[in-house]
PDB file of C-alpha atoms in Angstrom:
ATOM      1  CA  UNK I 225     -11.629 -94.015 -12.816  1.00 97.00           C
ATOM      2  CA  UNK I 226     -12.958 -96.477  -9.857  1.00 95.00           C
ATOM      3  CA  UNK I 227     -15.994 -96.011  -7.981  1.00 95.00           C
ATOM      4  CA  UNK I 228     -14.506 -94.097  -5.533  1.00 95.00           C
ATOM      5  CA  UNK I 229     -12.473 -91.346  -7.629  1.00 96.00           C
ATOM      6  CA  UNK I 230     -15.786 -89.454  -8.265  1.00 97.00           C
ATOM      7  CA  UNK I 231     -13.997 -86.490  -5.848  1.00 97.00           C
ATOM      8  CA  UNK I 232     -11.082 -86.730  -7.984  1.00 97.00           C
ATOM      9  CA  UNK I 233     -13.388 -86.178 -11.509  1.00 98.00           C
ATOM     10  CA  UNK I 234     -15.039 -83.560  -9.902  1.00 97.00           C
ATOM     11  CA  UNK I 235     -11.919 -81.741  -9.272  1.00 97.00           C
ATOM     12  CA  UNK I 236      -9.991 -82.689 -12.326  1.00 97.00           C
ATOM     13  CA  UNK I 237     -12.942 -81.766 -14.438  1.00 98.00           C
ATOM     14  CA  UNK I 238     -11.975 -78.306 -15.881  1.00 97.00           C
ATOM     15  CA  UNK I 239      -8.922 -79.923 -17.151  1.00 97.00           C
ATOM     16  CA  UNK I 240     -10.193 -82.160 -19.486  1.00 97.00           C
ATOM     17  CA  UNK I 241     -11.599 -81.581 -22.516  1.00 95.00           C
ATOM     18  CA  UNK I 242     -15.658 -81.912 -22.794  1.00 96.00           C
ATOM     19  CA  UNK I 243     -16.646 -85.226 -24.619  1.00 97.00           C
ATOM     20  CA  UNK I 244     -13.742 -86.917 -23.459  1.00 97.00           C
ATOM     21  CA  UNK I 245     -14.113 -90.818 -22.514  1.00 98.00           C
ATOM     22  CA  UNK I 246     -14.102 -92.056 -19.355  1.00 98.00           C
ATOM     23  CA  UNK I 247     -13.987 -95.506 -18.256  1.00 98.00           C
ATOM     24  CA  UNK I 248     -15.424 -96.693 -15.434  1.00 98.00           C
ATOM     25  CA  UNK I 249     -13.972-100.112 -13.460  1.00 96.00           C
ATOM     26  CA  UNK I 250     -16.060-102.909 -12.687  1.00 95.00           C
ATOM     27  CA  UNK I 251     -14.164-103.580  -8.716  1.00 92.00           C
ATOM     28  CA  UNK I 252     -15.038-106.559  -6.723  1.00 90.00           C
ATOM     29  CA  UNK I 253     -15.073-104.621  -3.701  1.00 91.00           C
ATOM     30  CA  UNK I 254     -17.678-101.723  -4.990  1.00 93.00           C
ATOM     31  CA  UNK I 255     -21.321-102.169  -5.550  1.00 94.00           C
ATOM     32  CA  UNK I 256     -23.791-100.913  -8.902  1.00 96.00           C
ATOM     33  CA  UNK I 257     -24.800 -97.948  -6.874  1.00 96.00           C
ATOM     34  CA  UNK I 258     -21.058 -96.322  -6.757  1.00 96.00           C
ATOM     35  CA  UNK I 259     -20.644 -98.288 -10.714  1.00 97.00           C
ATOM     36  CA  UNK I 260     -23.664 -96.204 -11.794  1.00 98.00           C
ATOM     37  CA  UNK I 261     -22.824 -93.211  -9.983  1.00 97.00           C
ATOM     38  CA  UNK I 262     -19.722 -92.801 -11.291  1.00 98.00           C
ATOM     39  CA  UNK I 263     -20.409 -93.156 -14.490  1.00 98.00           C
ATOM     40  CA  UNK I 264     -23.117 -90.683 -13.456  1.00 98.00           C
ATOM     41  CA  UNK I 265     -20.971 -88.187 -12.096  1.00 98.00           C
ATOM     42  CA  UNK I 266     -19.058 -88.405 -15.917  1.00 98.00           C
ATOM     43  CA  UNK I 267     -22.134 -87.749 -17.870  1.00 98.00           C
ATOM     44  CA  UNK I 268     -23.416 -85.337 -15.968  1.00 98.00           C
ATOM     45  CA  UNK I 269     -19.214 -83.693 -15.936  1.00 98.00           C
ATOM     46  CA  UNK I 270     -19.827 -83.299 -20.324  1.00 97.00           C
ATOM     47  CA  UNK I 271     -18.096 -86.220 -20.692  1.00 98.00           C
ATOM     48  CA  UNK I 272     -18.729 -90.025 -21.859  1.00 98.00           C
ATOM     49  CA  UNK I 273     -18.865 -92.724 -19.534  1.00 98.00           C
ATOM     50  CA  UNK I 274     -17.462 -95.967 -20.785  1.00 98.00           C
ATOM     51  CA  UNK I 275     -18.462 -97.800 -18.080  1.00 98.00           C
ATOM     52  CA  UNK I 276     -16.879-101.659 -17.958  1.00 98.00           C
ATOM     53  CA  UNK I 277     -18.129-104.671 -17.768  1.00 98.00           C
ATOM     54  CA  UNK I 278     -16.118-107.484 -15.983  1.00 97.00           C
ATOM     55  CA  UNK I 279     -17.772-111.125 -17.372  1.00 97.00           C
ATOM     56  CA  UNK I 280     -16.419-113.524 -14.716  1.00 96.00           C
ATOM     57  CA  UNK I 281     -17.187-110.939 -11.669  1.00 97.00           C
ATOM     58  CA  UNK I 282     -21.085-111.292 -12.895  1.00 97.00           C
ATOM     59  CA  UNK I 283     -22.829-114.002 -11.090  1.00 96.00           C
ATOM     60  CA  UNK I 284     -26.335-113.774 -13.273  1.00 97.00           C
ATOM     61  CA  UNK I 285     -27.662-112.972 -16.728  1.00 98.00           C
ATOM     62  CA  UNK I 286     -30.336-110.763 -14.274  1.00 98.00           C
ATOM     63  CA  UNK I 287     -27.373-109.241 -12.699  1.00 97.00           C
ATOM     64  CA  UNK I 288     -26.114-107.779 -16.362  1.00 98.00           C
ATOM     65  CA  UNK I 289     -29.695-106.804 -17.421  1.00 98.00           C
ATOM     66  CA  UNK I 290     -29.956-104.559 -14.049  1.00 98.00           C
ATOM     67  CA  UNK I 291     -26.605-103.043 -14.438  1.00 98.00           C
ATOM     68  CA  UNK I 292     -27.442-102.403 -18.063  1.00 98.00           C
ATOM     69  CA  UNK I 293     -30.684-101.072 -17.429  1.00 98.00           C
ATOM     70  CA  UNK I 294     -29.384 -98.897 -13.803  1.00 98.00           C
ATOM     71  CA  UNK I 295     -26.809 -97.797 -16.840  1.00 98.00           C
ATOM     72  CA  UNK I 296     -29.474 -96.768 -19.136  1.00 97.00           C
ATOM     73  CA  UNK I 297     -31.267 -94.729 -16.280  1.00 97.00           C
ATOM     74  CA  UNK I 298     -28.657 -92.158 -16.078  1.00 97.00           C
ATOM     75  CA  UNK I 299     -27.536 -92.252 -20.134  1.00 96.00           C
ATOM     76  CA  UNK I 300     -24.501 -94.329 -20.004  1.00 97.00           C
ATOM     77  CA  UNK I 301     -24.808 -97.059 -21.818  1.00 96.00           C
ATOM     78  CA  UNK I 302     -24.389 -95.925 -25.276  1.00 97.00           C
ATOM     79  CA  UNK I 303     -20.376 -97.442 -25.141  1.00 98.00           C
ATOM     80  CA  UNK I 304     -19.622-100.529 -22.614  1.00 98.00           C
ATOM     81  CA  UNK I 305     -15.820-101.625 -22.364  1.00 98.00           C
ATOM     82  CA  UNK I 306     -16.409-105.923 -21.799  1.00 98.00           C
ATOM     83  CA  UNK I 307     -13.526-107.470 -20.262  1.00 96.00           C
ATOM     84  CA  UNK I 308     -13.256-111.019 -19.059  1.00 94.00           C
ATOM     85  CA  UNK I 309     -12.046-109.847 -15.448  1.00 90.00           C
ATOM     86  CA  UNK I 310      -9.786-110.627 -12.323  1.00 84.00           C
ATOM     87  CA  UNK I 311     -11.667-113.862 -11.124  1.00 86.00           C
ATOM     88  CA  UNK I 312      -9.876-116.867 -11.814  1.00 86.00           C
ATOM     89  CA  UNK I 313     -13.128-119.091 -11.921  1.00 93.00           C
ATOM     90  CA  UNK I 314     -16.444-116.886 -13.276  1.00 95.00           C
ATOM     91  CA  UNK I 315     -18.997-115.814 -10.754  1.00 96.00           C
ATOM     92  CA  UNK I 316     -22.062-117.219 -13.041  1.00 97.00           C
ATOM     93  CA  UNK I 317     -22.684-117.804 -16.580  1.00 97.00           C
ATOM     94  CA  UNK I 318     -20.121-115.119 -18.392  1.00 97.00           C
ATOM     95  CA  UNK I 319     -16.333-116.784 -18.719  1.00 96.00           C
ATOM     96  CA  UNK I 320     -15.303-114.391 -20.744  1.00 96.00           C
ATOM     97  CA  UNK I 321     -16.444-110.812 -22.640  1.00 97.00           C
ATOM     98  CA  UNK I 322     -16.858-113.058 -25.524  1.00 97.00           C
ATOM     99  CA  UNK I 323     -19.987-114.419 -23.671  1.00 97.00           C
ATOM    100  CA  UNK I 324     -21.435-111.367 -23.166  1.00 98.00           C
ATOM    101  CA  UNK I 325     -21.366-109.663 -26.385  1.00 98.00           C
ATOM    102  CA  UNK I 326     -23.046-113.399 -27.521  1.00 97.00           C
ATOM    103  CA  UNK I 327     -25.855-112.939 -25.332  1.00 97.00           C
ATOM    104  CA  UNK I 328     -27.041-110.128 -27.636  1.00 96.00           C
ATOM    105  CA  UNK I 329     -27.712-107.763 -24.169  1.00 97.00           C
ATOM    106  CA  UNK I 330     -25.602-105.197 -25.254  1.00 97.00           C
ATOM    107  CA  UNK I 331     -27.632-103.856 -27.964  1.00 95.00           C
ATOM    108  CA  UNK I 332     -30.697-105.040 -26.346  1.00 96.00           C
ATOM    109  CA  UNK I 333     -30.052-102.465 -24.011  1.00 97.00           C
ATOM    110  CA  UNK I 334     -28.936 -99.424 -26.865  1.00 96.00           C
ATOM    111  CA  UNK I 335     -24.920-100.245 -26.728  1.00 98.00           C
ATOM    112  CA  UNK I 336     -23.834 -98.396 -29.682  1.00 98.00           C
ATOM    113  CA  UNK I 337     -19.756 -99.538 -28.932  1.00 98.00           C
ATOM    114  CA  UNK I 338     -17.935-101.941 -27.557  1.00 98.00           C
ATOM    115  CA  UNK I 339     -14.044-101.589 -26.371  1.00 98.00           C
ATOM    116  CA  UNK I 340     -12.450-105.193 -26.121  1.00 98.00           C
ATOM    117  CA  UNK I 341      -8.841-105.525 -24.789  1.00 97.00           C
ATOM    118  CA  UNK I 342      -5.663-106.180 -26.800  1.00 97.00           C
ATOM    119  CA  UNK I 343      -2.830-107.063 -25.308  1.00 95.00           C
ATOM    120  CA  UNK I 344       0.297-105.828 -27.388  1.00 95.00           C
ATOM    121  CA  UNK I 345       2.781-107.645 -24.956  1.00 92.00           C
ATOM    122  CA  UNK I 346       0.819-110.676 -24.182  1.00 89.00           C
ATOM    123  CA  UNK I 347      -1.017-111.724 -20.795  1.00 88.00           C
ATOM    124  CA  UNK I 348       0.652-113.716 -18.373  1.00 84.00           C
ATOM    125  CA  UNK I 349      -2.318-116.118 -17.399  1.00 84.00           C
ATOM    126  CA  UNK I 350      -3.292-116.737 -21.630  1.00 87.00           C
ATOM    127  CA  UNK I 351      -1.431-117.824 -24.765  1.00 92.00           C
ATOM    128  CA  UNK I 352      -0.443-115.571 -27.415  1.00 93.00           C
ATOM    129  CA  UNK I 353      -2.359-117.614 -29.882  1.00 95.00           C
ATOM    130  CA  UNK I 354      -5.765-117.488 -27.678  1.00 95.00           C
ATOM    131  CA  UNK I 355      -5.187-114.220 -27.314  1.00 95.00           C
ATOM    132  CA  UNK I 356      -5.262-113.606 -31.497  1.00 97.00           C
ATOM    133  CA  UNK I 357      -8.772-115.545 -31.516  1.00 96.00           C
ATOM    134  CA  UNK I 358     -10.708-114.367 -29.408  1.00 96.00           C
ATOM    135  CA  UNK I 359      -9.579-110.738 -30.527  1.00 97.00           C
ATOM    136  CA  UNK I 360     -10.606-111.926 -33.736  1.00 98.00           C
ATOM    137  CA  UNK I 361     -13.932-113.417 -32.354  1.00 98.00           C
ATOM    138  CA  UNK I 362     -14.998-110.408 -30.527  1.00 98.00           C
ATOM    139  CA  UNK I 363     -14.293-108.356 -33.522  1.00 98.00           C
ATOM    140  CA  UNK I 364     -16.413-110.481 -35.751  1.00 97.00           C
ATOM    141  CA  UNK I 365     -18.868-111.372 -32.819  1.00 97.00           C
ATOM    142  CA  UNK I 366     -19.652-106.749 -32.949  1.00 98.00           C
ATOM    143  CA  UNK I 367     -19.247-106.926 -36.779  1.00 97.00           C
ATOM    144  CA  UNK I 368     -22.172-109.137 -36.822  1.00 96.00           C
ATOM    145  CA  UNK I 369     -24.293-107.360 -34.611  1.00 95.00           C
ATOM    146  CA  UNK I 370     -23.641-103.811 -35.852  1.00 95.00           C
ATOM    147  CA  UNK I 371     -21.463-102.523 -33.052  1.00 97.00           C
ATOM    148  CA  UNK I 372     -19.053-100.257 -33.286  1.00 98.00           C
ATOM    149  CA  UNK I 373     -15.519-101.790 -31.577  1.00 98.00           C
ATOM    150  CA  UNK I 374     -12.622-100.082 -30.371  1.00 98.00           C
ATOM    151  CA  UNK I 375      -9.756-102.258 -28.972  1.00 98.00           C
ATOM    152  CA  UNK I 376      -8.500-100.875 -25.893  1.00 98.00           C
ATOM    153  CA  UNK I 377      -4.440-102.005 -24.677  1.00 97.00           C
ATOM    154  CA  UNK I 378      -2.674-103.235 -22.073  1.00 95.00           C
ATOM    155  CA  UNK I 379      -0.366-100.214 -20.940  1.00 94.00           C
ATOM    156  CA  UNK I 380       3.136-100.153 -22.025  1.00 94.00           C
ATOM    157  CA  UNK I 381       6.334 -98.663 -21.815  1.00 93.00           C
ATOM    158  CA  UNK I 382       7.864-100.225 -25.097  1.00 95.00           C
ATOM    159  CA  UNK I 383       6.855 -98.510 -27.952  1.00 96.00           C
ATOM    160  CA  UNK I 384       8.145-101.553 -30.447  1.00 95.00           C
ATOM    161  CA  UNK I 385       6.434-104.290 -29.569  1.00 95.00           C
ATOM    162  CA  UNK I 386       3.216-101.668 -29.484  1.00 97.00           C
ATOM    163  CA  UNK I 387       3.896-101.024 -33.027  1.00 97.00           C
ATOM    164  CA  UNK I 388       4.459-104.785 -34.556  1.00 97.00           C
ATOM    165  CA  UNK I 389       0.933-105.057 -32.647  1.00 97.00           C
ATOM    166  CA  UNK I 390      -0.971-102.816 -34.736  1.00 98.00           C
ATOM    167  CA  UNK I 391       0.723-104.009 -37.726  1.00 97.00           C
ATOM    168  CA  UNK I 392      -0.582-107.512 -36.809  1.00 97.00           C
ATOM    169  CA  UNK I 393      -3.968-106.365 -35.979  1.00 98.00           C
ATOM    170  CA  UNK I 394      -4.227-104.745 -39.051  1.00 98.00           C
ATOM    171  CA  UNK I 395      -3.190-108.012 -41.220  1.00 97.00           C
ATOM    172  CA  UNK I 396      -5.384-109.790 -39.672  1.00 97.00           C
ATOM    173  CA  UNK I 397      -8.555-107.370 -41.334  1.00 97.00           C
ATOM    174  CA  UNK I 398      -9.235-105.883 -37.611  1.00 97.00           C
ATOM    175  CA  UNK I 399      -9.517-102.292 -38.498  1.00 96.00           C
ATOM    176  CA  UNK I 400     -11.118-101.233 -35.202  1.00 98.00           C
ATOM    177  CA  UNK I 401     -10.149 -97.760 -34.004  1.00 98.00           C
ATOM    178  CA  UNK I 402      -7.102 -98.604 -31.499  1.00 98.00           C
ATOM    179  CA  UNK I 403      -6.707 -96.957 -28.081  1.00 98.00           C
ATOM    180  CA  UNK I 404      -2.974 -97.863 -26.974  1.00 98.00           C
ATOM    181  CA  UNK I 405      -3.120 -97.297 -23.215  1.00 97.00           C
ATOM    182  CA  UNK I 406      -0.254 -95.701 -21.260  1.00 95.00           C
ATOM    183  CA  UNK I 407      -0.144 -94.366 -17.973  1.00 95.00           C
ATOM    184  CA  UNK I 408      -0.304 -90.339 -16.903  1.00 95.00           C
ATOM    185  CA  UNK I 409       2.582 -89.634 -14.767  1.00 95.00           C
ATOM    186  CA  UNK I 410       3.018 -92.157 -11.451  1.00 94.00           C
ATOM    187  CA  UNK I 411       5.144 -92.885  -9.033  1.00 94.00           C
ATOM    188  CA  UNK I 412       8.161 -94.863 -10.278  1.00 94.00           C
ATOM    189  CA  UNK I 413       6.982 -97.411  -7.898  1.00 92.00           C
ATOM    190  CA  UNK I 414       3.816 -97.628  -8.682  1.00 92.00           C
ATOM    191  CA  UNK I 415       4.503 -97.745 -12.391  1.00 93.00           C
ATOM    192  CA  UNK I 416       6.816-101.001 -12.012  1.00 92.00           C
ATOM    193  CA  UNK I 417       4.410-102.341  -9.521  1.00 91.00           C
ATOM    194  CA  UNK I 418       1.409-102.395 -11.772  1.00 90.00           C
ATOM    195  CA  UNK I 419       3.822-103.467 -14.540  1.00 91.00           C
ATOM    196  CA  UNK I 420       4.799-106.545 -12.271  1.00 85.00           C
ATOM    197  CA  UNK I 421       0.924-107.338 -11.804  1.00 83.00           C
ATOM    198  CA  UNK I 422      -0.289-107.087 -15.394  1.00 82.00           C
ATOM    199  CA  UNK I 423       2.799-108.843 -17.132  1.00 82.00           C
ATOM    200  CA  UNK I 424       4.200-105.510 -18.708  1.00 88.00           C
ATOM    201  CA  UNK I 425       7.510-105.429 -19.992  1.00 87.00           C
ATOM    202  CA  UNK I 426       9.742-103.385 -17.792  1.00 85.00           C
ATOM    203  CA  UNK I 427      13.572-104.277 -17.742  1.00 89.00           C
ATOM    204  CA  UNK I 428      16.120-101.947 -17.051  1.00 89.00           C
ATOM    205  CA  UNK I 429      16.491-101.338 -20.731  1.00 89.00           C
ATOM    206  CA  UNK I 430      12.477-100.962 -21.831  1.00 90.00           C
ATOM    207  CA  UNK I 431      12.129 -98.409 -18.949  1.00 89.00           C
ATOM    208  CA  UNK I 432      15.321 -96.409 -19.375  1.00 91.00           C
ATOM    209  CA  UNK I 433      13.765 -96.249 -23.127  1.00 90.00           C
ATOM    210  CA  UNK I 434      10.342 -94.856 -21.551  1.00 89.00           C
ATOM    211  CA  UNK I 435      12.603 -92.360 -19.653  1.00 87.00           C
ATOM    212  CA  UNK I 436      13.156 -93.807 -16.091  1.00 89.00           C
ATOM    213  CA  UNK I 437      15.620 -95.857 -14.027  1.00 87.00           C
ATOM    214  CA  UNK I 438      15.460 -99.016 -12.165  1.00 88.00           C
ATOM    215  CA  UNK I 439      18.423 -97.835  -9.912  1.00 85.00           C
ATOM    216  CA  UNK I 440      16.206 -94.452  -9.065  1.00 84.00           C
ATOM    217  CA  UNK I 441      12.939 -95.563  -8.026  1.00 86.00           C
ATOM    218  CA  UNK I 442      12.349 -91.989  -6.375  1.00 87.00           C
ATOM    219  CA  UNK I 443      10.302 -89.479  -8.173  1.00 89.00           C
ATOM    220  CA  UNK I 444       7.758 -89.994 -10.795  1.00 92.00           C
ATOM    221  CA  UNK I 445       7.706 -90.688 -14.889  1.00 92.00           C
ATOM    222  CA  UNK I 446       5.526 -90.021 -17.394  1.00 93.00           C
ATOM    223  CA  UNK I 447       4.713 -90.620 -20.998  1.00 96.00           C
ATOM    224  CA  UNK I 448       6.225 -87.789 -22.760  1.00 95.00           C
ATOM    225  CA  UNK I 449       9.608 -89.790 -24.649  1.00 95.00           C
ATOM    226  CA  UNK I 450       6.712 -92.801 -25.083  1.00 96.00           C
ATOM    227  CA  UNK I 451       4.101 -90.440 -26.828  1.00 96.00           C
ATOM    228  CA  UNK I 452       6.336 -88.859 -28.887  1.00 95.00           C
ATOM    229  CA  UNK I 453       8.190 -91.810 -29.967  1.00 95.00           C
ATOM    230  CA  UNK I 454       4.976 -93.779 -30.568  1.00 97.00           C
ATOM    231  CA  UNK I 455       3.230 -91.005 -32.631  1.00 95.00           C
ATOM    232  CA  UNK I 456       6.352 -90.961 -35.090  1.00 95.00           C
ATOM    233  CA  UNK I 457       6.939 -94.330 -35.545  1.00 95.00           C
ATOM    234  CA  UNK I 458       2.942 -94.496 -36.620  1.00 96.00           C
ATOM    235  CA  UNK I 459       3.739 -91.382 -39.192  1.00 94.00           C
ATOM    236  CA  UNK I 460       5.850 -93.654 -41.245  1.00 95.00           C
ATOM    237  CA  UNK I 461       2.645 -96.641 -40.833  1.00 93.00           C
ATOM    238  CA  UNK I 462       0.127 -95.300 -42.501  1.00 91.00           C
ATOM    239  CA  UNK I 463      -1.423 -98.642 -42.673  1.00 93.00           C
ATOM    240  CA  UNK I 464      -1.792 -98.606 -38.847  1.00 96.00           C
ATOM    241  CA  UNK I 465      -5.372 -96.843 -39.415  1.00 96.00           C
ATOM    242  CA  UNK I 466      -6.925 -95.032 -36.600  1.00 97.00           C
ATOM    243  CA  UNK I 467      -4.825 -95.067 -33.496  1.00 98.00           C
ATOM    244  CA  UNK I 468      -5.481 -93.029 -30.251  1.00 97.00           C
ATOM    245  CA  UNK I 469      -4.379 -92.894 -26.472  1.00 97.00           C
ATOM    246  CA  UNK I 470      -6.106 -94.359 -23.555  1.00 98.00           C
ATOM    247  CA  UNK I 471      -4.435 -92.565 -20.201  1.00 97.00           C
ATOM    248  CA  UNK I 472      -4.183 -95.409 -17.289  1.00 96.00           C
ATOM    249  CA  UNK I 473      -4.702 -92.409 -14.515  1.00 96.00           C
ATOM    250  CA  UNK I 474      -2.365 -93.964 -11.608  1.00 94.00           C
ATOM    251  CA  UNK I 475      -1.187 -90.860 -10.450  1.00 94.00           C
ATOM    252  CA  UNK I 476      -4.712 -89.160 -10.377  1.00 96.00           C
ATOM    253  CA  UNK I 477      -6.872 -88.122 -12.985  1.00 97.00           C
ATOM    254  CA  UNK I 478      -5.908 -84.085 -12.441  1.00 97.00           C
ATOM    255  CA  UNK I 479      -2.195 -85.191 -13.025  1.00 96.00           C
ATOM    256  CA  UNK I 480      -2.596 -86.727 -16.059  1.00 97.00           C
ATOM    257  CA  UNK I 481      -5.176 -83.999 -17.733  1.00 97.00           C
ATOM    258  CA  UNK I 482      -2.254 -81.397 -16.548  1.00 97.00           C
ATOM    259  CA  UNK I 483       0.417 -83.899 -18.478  1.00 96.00           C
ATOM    260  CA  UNK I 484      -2.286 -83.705 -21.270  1.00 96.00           C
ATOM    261  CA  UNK I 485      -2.537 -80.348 -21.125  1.00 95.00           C
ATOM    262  CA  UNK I 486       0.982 -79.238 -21.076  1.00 95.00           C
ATOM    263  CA  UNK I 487       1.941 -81.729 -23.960  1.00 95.00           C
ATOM    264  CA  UNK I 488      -0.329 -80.518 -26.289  1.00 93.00           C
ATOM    265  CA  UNK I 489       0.797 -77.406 -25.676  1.00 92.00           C
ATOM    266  CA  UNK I 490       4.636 -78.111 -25.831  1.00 91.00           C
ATOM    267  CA  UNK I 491       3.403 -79.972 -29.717  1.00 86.00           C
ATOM    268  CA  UNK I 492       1.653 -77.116 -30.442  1.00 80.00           C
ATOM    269  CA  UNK I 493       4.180 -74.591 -30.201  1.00 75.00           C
ATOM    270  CA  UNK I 494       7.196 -76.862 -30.966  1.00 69.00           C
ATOM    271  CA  UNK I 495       8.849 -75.708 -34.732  1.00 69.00           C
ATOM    272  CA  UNK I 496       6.827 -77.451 -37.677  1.00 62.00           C
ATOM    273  CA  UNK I 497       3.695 -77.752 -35.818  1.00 55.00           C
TER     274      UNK I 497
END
């Protein structure tokens, strides 16, 4: 959720399960009052704010420690997602998450967990093999410190490239709890234009695999053929380790606790069960 989608929480709210994370964005164009707010609004809901932190948006170390502390005034700062951020250039003295978890401010201020990002189909502004690093980096970096890390994706709509991800993560001795991000159900629009933005695979093949068409861009698409795909191509991995879901909410947060909702219930009732 943004700043602004505290109306939308509110009313989505009986639909989710309590404890449930929550993350929080880190927008240029909102202040720490709505940040804090929000991730008010999700404590105060029963469930856990995750608020983030975006490195190259902050233009001070004094600008972290308030947000940190504003955090700790309302109990969310117990888990912190650190990304690096839209900015092309950094703000102040954070280029990257990496910086941030270094500066030893996290736990300072009682951060129990850290999400990082992985990115199972790359990023379109940093190489693959920069991308393995600092995954690495941050890993070790939260290892060090005694953090907990979970390693939150990219969304996708290809559940094979997902898949050879893990595996790599995994032989690489990162065996952070993974949150594989996919997006609730969206506007077929709005799906391929966030795709476009953030470098996610989405041919005509990939998406009529995910259960849409680029000739139909009417209507919307959700994650059910992903989901279900993904979760039995891990049942043959058992070496994948702890895997979860991280819902991208672009069609609302009540539509995808509803998809949620009725999934689990189509699992649970579905032969074998």
């Amino acid at each position: 959720m943004t700043g602004k989608d505290v109306p939308g929480l509110t009313e989505a709210a009986s639909a989710i399960p309590p404890g449930t994370k929550i993350n929080v964005t880190f927008l240029g164009n909102e202040d720490l009052d709505m940040r804090v707010a929000a991730a008010k609004a999700v404590a105060d809901l029963g469930f856990v704010p995750v608020p983030h932190i975006s490195a190259r948006r902050l233009a001070s170390q004094a600008q972290l420690e308030e947000f940190l502390v504003r955090l700790g005034e309302v109990g969310a700062t117990d888990r912190v997602f650190a990304v690096g951020g839209d900015p092309s250039e950094p703000e102040g003295p954070y280029p990257d998450s990496l910086s941030v978890i270094r500066s030893g401010l996290l736990q300072e201020h009682g951060v129990r967990e850290v999400s990082i990002a992985g990115y199972p189909e790359g990023h379109p502004d940093i190489a693959t093999d920069e991308l393995w690093r600092h995954l690495e980096d941050k890993a070790a970096a939260l290892r060090e410190q005694g953090l907990d890390a979970v390693i939150l994706t990219q969304f996708a709509f290809d559940t094979d490239p997902v898949t050879a991800w893990i595996e790599e993560v995994r032989a690489r001795g990162i065996d952070a709890q993974i949150r594989i991000g996919t997006p609730g159900p969206a506007g077929i629009k709005r799906l391929i234009g966030f795709a476009r933005r953030f470098g996610v695979g989405a041919n005509a093949m990939i998406v009529k695999k995910y259960g849409f068409s680029l000739t139909n861009l009417i209507g919307t698409a959700g994650p059910d053929r992903f989901v279900s795909d993904l979760s039995a191509m891990l049942a043959e991995r058992p070496a994948s380790g702890d895997v979860k879901l991280h819902f991208y909410t672009f069609g609302g947060l009540l539509a995808t606790a509803e998809w949620v909702q009725q999934y689990s219930a189509s699992q649970s009732a579905a032969p074998g069960s």
